[in-house]
Coordinates of C-alpha atoms and ligand atoms in Angstrom, one line a residue:
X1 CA 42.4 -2.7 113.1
X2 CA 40.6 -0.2 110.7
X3 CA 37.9 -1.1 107.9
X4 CA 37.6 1.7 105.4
X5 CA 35.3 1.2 102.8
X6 CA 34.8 5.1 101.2
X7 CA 37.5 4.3 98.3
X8 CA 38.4 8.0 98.4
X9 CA 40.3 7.0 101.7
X10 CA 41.7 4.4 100.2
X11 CA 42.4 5.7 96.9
X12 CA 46.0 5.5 97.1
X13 CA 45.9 1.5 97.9
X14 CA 44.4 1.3 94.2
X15 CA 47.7 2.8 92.7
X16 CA 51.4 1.8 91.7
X17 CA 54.0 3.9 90.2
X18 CA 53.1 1.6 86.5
X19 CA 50.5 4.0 85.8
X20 CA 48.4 0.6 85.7
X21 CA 44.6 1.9 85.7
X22 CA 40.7 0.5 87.2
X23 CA 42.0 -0.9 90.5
X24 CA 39.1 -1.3 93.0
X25 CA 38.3 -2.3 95.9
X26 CA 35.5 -3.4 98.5
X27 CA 37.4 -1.7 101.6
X28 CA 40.9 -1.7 102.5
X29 CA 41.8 -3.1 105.3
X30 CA 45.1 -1.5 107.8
X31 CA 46.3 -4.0 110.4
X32 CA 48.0 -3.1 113.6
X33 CA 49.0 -6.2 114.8
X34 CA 50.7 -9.7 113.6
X35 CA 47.0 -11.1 114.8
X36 CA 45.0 -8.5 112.3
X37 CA 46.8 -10.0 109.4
X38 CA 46.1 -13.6 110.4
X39 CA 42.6 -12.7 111.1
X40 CA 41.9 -10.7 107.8
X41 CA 43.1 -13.7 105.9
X42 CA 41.4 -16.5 108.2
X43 CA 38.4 -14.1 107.1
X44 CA 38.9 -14.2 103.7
X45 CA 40.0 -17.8 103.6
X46 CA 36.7 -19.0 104.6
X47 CA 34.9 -16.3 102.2
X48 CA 36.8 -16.8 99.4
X49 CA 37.1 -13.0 99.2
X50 CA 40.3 -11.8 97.2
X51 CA 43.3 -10.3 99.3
X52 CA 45.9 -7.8 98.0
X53 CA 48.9 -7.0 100.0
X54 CA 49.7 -3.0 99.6
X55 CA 53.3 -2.0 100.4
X56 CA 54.3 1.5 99.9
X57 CA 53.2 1.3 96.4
X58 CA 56.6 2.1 94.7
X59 CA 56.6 -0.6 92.3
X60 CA 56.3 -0.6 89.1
X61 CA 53.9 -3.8 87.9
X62 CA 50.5 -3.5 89.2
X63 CA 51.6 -5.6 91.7
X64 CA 49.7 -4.1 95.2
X65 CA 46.5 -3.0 93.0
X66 CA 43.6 -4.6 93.9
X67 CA 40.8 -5.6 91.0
X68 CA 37.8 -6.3 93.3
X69 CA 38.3 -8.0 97.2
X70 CA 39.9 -6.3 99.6
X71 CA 43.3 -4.5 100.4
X72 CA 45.2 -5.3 103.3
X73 CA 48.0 -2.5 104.4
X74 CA 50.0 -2.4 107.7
X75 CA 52.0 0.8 107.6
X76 CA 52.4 0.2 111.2
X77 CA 53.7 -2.5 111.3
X78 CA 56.9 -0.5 110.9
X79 CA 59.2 -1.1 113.6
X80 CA 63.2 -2.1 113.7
X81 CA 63.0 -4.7 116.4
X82 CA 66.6 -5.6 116.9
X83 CA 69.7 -4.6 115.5
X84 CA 72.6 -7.6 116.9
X85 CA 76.0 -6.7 115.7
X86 CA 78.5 -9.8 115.9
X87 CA 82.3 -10.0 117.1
X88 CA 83.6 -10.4 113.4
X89 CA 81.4 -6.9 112.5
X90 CA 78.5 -8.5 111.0
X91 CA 75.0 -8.2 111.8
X92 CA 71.7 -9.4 111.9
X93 CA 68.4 -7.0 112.0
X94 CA 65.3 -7.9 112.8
X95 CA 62.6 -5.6 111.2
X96 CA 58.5 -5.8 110.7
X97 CA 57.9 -6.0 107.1
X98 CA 56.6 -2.3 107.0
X99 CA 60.2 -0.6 107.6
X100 CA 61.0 1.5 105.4
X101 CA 64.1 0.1 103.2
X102 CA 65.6 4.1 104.0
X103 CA 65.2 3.9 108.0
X104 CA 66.9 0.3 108.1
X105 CA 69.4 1.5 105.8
X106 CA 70.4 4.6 108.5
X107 CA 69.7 2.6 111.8
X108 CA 72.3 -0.2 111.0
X109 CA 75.0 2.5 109.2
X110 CA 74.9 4.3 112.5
X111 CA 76.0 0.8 114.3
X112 CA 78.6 0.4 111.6
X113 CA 76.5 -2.2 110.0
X114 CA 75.6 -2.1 105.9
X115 CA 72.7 -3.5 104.4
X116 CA 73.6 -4.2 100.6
X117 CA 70.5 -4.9 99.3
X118 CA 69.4 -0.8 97.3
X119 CA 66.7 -0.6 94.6
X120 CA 67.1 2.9 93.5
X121 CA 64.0 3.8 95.1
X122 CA 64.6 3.8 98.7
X123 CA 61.2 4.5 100.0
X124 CA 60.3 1.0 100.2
X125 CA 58.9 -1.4 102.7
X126 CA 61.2 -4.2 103.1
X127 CA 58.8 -6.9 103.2
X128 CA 57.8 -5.6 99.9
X129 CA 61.3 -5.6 98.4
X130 CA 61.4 -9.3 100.2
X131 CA 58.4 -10.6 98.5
X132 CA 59.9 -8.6 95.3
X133 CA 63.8 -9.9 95.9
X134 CA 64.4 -6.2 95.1
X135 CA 68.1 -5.4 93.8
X136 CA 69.7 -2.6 92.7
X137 CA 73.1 -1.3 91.7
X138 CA 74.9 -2.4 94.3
X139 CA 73.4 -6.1 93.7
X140 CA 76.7 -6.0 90.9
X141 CA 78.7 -7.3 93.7
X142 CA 76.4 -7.9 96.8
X143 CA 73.8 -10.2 95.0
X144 CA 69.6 -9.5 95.4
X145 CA 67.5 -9.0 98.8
X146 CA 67.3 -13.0 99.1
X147 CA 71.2 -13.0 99.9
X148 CA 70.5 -11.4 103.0
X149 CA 66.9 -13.0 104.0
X150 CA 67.7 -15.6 107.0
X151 CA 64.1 -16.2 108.8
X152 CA 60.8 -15.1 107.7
X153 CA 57.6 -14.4 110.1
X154 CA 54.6 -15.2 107.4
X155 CA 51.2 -15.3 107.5
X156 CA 50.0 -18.1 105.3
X157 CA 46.8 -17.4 102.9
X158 CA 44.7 -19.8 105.3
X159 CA 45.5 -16.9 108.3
X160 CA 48.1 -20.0 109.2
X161 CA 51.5 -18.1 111.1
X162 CA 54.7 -19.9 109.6
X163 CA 58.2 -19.2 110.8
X164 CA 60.8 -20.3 108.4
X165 CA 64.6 -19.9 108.6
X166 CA 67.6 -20.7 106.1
X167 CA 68.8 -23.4 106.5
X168 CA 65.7 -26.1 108.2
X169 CA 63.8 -27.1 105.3
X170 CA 64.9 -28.0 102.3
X171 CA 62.7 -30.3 99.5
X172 CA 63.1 -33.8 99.3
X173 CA 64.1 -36.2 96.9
X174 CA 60.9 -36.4 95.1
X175 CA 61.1 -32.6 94.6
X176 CA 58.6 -32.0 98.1
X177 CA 58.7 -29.2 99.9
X178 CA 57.1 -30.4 103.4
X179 CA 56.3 -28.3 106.5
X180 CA 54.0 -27.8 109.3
X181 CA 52.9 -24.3 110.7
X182 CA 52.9 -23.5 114.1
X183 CA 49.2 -24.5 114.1
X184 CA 50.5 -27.9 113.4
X185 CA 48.8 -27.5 110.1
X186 CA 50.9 -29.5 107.1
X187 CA 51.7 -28.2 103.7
X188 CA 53.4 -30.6 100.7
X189 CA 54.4 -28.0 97.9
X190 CA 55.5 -29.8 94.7
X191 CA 58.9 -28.1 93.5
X192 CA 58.6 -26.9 89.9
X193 CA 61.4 -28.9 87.6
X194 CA 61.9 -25.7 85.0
X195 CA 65.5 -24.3 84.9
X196 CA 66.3 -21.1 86.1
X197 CA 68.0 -18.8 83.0
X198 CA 71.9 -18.2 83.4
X199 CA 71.9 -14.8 84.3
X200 CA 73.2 -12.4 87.2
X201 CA 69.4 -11.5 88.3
X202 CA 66.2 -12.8 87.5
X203 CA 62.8 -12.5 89.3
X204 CA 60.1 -13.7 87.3
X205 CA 58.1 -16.8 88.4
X206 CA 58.7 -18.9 91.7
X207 CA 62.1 -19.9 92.5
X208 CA 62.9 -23.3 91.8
X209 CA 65.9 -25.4 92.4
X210 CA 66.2 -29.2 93.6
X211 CA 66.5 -29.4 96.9
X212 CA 65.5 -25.7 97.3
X213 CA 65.4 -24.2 100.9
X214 CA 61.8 -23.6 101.9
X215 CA 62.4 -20.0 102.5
X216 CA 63.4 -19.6 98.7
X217 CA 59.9 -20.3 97.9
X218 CA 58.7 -17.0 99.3
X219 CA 61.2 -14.7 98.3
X220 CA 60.2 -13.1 95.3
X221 CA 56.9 -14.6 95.3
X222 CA 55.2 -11.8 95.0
X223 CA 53.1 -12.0 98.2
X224 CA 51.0 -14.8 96.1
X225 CA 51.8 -17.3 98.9
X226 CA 52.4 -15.6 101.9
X227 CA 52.1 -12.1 103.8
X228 CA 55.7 -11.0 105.2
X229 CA 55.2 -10.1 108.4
X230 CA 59.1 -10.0 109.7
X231 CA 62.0 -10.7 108.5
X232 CA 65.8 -11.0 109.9
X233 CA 68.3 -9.5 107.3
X234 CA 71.9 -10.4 107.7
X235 CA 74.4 -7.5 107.7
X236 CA 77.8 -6.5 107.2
X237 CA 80.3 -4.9 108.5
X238 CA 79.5 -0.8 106.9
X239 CA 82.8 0.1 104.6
X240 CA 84.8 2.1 105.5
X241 CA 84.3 4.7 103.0
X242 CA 83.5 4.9 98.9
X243 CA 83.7 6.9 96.3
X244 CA 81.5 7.3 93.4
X245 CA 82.1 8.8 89.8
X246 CA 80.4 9.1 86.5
X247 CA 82.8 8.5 83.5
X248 CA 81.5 10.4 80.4
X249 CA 82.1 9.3 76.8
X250 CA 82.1 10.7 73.8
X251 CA 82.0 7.0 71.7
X252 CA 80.0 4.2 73.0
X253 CA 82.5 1.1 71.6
X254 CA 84.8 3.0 73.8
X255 CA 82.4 3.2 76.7
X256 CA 81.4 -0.4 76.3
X257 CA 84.9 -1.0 76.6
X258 CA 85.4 0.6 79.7
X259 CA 82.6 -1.7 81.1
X260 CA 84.4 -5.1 79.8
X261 CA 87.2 -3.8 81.6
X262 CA 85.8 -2.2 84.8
X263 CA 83.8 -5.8 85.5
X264 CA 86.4 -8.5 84.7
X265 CA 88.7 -6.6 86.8
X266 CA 86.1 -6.2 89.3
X267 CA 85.1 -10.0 89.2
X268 CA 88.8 -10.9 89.4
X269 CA 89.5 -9.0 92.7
X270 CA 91.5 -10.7 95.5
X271 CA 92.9 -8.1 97.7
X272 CA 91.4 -4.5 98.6
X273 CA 93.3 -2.5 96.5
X274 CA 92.4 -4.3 93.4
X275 CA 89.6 -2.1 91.6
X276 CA 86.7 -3.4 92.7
X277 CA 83.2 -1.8 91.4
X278 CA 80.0 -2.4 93.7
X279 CA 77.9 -0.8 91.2
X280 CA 78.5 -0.2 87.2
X281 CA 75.4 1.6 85.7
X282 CA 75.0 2.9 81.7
X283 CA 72.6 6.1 81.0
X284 CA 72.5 6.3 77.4
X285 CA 72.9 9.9 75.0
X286 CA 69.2 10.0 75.2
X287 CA 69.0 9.6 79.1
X288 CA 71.8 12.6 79.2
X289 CA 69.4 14.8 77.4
X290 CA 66.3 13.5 79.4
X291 CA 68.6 14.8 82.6
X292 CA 70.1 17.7 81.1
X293 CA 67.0 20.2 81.7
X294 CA 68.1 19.3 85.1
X295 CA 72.2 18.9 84.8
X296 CA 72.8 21.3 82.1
X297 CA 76.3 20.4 83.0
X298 CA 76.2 17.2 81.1
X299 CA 78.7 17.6 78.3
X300 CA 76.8 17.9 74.7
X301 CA 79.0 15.6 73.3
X302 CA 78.7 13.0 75.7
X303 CA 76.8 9.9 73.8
X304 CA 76.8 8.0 77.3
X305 CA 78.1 7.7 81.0
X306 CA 79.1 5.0 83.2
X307 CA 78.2 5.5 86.9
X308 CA 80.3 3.6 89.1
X309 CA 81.0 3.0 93.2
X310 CA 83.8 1.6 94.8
X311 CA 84.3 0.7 98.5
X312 CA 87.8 2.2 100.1
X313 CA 89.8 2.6 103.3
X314 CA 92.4 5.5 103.8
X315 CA 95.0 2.9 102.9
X316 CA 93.8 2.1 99.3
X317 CA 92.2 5.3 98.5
X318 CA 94.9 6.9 96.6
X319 CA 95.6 3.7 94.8
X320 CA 91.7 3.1 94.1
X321 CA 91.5 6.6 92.6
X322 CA 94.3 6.5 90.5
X323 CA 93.2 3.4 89.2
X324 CA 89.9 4.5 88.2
X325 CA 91.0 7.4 86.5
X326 CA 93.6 5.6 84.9
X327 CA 91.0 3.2 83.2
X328 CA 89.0 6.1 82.6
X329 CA 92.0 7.7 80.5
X330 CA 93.2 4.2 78.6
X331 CA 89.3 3.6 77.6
X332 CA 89.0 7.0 76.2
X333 CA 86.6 8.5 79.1
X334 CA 86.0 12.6 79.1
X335 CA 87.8 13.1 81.9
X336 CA 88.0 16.8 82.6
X337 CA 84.5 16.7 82.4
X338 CA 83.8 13.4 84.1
X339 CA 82.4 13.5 88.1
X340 CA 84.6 11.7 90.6
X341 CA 82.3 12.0 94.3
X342 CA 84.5 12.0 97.1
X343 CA 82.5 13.1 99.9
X344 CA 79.4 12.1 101.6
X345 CA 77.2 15.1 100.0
X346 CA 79.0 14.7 96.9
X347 CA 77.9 11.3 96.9
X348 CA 74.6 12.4 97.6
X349 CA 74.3 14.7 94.9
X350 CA 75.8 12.0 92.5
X351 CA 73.4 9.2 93.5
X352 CA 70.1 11.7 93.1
X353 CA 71.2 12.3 89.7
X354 CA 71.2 8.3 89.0
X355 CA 68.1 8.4 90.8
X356 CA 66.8 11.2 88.5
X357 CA 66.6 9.3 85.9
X358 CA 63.8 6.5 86.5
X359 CA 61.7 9.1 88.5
X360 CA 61.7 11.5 85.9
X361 CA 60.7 8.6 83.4
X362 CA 58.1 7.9 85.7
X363 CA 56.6 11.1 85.9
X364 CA 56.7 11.5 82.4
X365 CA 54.9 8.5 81.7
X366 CA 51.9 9.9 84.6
X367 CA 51.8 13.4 83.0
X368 CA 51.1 11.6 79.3
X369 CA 48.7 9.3 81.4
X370 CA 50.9 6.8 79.0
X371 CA 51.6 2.9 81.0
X372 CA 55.2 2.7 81.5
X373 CA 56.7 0.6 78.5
X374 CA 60.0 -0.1 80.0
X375 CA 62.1 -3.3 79.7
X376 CA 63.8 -5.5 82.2
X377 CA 65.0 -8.3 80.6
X378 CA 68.7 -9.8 81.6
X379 CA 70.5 -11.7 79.1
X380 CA 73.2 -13.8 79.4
X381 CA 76.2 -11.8 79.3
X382 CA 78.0 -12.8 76.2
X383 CA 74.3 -12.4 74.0
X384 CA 74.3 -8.8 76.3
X385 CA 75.6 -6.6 73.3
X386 CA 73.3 -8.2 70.6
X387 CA 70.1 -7.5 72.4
X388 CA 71.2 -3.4 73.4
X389 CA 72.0 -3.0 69.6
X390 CA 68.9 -4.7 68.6
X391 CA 67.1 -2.0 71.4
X392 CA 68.5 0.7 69.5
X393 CA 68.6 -0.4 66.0
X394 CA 64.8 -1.1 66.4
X395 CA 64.1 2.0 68.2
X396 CA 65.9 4.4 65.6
X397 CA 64.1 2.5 62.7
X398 CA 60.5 2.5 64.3
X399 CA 60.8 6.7 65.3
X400 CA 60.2 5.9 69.0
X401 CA 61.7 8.9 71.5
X402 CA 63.4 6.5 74.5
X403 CA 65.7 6.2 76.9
X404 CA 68.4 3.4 78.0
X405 CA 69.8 2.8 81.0
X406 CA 70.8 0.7 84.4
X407 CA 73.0 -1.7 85.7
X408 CA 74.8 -2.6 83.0
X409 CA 77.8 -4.8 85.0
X410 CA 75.0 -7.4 85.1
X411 CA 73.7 -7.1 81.3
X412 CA 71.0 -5.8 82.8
X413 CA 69.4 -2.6 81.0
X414 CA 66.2 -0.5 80.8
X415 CA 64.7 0.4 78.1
X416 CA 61.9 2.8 78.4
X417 CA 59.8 3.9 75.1
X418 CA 58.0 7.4 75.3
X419 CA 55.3 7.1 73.2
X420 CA 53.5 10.6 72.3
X421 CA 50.0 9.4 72.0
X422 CA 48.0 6.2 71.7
X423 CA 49.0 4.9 68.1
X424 CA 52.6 4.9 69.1
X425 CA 52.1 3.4 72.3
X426 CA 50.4 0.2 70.7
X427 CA 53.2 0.5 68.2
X428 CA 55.9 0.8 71.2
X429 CA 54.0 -2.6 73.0
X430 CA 54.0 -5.0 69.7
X431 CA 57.6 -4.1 69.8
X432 CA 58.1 -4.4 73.6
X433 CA 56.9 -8.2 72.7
X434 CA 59.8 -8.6 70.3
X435 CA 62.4 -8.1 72.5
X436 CA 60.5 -10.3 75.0
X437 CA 61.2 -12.9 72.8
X438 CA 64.4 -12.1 71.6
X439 CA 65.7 -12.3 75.2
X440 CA 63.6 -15.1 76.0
X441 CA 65.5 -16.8 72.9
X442 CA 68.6 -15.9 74.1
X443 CA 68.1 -17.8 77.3
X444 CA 67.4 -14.7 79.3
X445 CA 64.8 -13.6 81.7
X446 CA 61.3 -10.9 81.2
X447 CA 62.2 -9.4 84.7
X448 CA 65.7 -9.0 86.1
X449 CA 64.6 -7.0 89.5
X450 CA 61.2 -5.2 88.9
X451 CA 59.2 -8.5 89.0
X452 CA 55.8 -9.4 86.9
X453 CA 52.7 -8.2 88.9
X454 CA 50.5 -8.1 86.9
X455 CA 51.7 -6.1 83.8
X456 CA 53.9 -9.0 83.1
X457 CA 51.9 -12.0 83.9
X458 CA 51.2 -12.9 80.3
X459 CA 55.0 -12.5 79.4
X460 CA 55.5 -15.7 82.1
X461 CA 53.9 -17.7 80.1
X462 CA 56.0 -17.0 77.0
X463 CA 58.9 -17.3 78.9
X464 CA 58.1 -20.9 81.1
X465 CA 55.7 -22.7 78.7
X466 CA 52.5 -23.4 79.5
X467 CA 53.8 -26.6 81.3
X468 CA 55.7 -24.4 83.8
X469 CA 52.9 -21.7 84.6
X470 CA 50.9 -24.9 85.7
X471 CA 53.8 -25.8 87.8
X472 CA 54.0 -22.3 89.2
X473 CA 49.9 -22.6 89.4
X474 CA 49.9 -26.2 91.2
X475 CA 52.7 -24.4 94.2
X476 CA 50.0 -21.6 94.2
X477 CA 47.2 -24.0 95.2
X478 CA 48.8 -26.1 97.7
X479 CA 49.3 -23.2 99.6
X480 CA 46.5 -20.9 98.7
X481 CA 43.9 -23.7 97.8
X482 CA 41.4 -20.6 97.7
X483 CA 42.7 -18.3 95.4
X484 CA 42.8 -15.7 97.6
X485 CA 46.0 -14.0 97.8
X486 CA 47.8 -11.2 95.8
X487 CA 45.6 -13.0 92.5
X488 CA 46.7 -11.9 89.4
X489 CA 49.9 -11.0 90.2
X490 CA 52.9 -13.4 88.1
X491 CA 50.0 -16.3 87.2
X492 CA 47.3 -14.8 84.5
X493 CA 43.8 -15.9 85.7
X494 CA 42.9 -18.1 83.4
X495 CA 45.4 -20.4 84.5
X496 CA 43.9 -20.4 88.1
X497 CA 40.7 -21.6 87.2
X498 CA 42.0 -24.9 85.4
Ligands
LIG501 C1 62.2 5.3 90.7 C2 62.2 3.8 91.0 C3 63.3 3.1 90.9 C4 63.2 1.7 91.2 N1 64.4 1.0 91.1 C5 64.4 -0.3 91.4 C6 65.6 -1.1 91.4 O1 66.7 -0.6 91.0 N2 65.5 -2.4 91.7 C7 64.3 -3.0 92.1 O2 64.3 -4.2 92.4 N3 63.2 -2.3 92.2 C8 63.2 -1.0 91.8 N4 62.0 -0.3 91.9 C9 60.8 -1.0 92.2 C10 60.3 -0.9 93.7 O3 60.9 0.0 94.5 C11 60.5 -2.3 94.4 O4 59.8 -3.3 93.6 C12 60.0 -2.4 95.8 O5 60.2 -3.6 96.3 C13 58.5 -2.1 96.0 O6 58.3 -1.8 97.4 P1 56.9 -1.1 97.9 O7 56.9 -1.1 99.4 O8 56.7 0.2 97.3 O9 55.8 -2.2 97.4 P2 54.5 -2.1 96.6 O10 54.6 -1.4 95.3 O11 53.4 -1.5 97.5 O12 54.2 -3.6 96.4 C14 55.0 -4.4 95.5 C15 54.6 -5.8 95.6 O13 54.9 -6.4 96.8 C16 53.8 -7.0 97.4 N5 53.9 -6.9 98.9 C17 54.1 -5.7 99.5 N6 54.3 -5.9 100.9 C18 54.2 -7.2 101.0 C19 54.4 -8.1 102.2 N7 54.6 -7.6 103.4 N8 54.3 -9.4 102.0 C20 54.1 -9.9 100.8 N9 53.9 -9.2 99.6 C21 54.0 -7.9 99.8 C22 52.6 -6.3 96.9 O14 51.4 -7.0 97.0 C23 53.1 -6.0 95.5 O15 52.8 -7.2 94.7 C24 62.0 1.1 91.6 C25 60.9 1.9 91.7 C26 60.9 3.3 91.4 C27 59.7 4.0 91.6

């Protein structure tokens, strides 16, 4: 295992794509073995010295940046152990927690396997999108990463190994989760009793349900409780084929419309020629003109576009497509000018332009050295219409340049606020606030897929209650009586040191 301790060989540890600023670091450390991790935190443990786990930094809350201890990497530990494909066509793959989400993605689609789980951002470790329960566009029909999490390999805060699979421990009646680790050492974690909002996704806080599966716990923890170290993901069988399109519009009732329409029928779906979408996603008129430097084929009269996926065989493809186009048609969708991918590479092309989108945003927000102000907040589905008007009727009214866009099959949207300079920025964050609360009030969640890190951390608190952040705090110490892990991300500090 290496020690560095010169932060300029480190320096990229101390970085997110959220633009989040001051990380540092006493030395980072990068573990080769199962054995490093466990000793690093057995270390630590007994030192009290602050941990943070680094995965390959793509996210976008703070989350891997360290503020004083150590960082603890393991970009080796980047192997596809096993890929098992089953008699029905299913799978199971067994990967070390440093795979990259891209590699497992290819390695099982060449077995004819499929891994649903696809933040847009596909240069991700997978026990980062574990710890994260990543999702993505697809997650419209395939659910988050936890859907497809069945055993975990963890290293516990304490340096403790724990394997844990679905299915073998579940909390009891008095809401305990109890377990022992391979050391034989015993852990009683008290299950918090807060509800869980109504809506499709939602990743903010620990998950919490009554007699809750123990692996639960850890996904989308955000590495406060445990390291992932391996992980099997189930599989299915790879579809056939898809195709993809992007429906332009030149009226947005009309386009929301089209939504309604393309997910009821989608939900509804029995048989494989019923239209099914596995991903519905909105860019806004302002997210067009963001792109169209870079697609100056975007139609100027577009005001929005609806990117959408659907699996096929040769059997329903001609069916499929004429469905698709004919909902495109009764909704009202430009449809000379709309895209409809057929092939592989026209695929590709399509899905870089989705994925154009957020990076560009990103970058924008790095070359303003401005900290991304972008919402992810899910609502329930019927308040889903109030809360994008009251994104852009707010917006117009306060001057702010923005964009809109994501998965909006599961009233899920972005909003990102380009402030030009620092006045508008604090401007932009008041009103970030206000929509916090708007969709907290409307029984929705603060993070939908991105998670809280620790830009968010004070928005849990608004969103549980005090009363459930010292829930969240009292599963933290039973597990990391030290305080040593991941600190700072989803629980603000202050609520540590009660
Ligand atoms: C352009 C763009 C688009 C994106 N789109 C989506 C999207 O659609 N959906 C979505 O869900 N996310 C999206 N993301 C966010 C991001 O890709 C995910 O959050 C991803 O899971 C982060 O992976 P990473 O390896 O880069 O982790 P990092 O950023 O390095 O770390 C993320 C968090 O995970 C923790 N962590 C890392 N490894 C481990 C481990 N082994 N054990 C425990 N904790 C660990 C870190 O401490 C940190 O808190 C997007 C990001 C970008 C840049």
């Amino acid at each position: 295992m290496i020690f560095k301790t010169d932060p300029s060989e480190f320096q990229s540890l101390l970085e997110d794509t959220s633009a989040m600023r001051g990380g540092y670091a006493d030395g980072a450390y990068f573990a080769e073995s199962y054995d490093d991790v466990c000793e690093v935190l057995r270390r630590c443990h007994q030192t009290r010295t602050r941990v943070t786990i680094s995965g390959n930094g793509t996210g976008t809350t703070g989350g891997r940046i360290p503020f004083g201890g150590v960082a603890l990497a393991m970009p080796k530990l980047n192997r596809i152990l096993n890929v098992k494909k089953n008699p029905d066509g299913t799978g199971v793959a067994t990967v070390q927690a440093a795979t990259l989400l891209f590699d497992l993605q290819q390695t099982v689609e060449a077995e004819g396997l499929f891994y649903p789980p696809d933040p847009t951002e596909r240069l991700c470790f997978i026990g980062a999108t574990i710890a994260n329960n990543s999702s993505g566009a697809r997650t419209f029909k395939y659910g988050p990463t936890r859907n497809y999490v069945g055993r975990l390999k963890l290293a516990l805060p304490s340096g403790d190994l724990l394997e844990v699979r679905r299915g073998e421990i579940f909390a009891d009646d008095s809401g305990v989760l109890a377990f022992e680790t391979q050391s034989g050492a015993r852990y009683e974690v008290p299950v918090p009793t807060y509800r869980m909002p109504n809506v499709s996704k939602h990743v903010a806080g620990y998950y919490a349900a009554p007699k809750m599966d123990l692996i639960d716990l850890f996904i989308g923890s955000e590495g406060t409780l445990g390291v992932v170290l391996e992980a099997d993901l189930k599989l299915l069988p790879k579809p056939e084929r898809i195709f993809g399109g992007l429906a332009y519009f030149a009226d947005e009732a009309r386009l929301l419309a089209f939504v309604d329409e393309a997910r009821a029928r989608s939900r509804d779906a029995t048989s494989p020629s019923d239209l099914s979408a596995r991903a519905i996603e909105f860019f806004d008129k302002r997210s067009l003109d963001f792109l169209r430097p870079k697609y100056p084929q975007i139609p100027s009269d577009a005001v929005g576009a609806i990117f959408f996926e659907q699996e096929i065989t040769s059997e329903t493809e001609d069916a499929l497509l004429q469905a698709w186009l004919s909902l495109m048609e009764s909704r009202g969708a430009l449809i000379e000018r709309s895209w409809i991918a057929l092939t592989p590479a026209e695929q590709q092309d399509l899905r870089a332009f989705r994925h154009a989108l957020p990076a560009s945003v990103n970058e924008w927000y790095a070359k303003f050295k401005q900290r991304k102000i972008s919402t992810d907040m899910a609502v329930p589905h019927h308040r889903f219409p109030e809360l994008m008007r009251s994104y852009q009727t707010k917006c117009e009214a306060e001057g702010f340049d923005y964009v809109l866009f994501g998965h909006i099959g599961d009233a899920h949207l972005h909003l990102n606020i380009l402030p030009k300079n620092d006045a508008e920025a604090r401007r932009a964050r008041e009103l970030y606030r206000v929509f916090v609360r708007e969709a907290i009030a409307m029984g929705g969640t603060i993070s939908a897929e991105h998670g809280v890190g620790k830009l968010k951390a004070e928005l849990l608190v608004e969103m549980f209650g005090e009363d459930g952040i010292r829930q969240m705090t009292r599963v933290k110490k039973s597990l990391d009586p030290n305080l040593i892990l991941n600190v700072g991300n989803l629980i603000p500090e202050a609520y540590l040191a009660d």
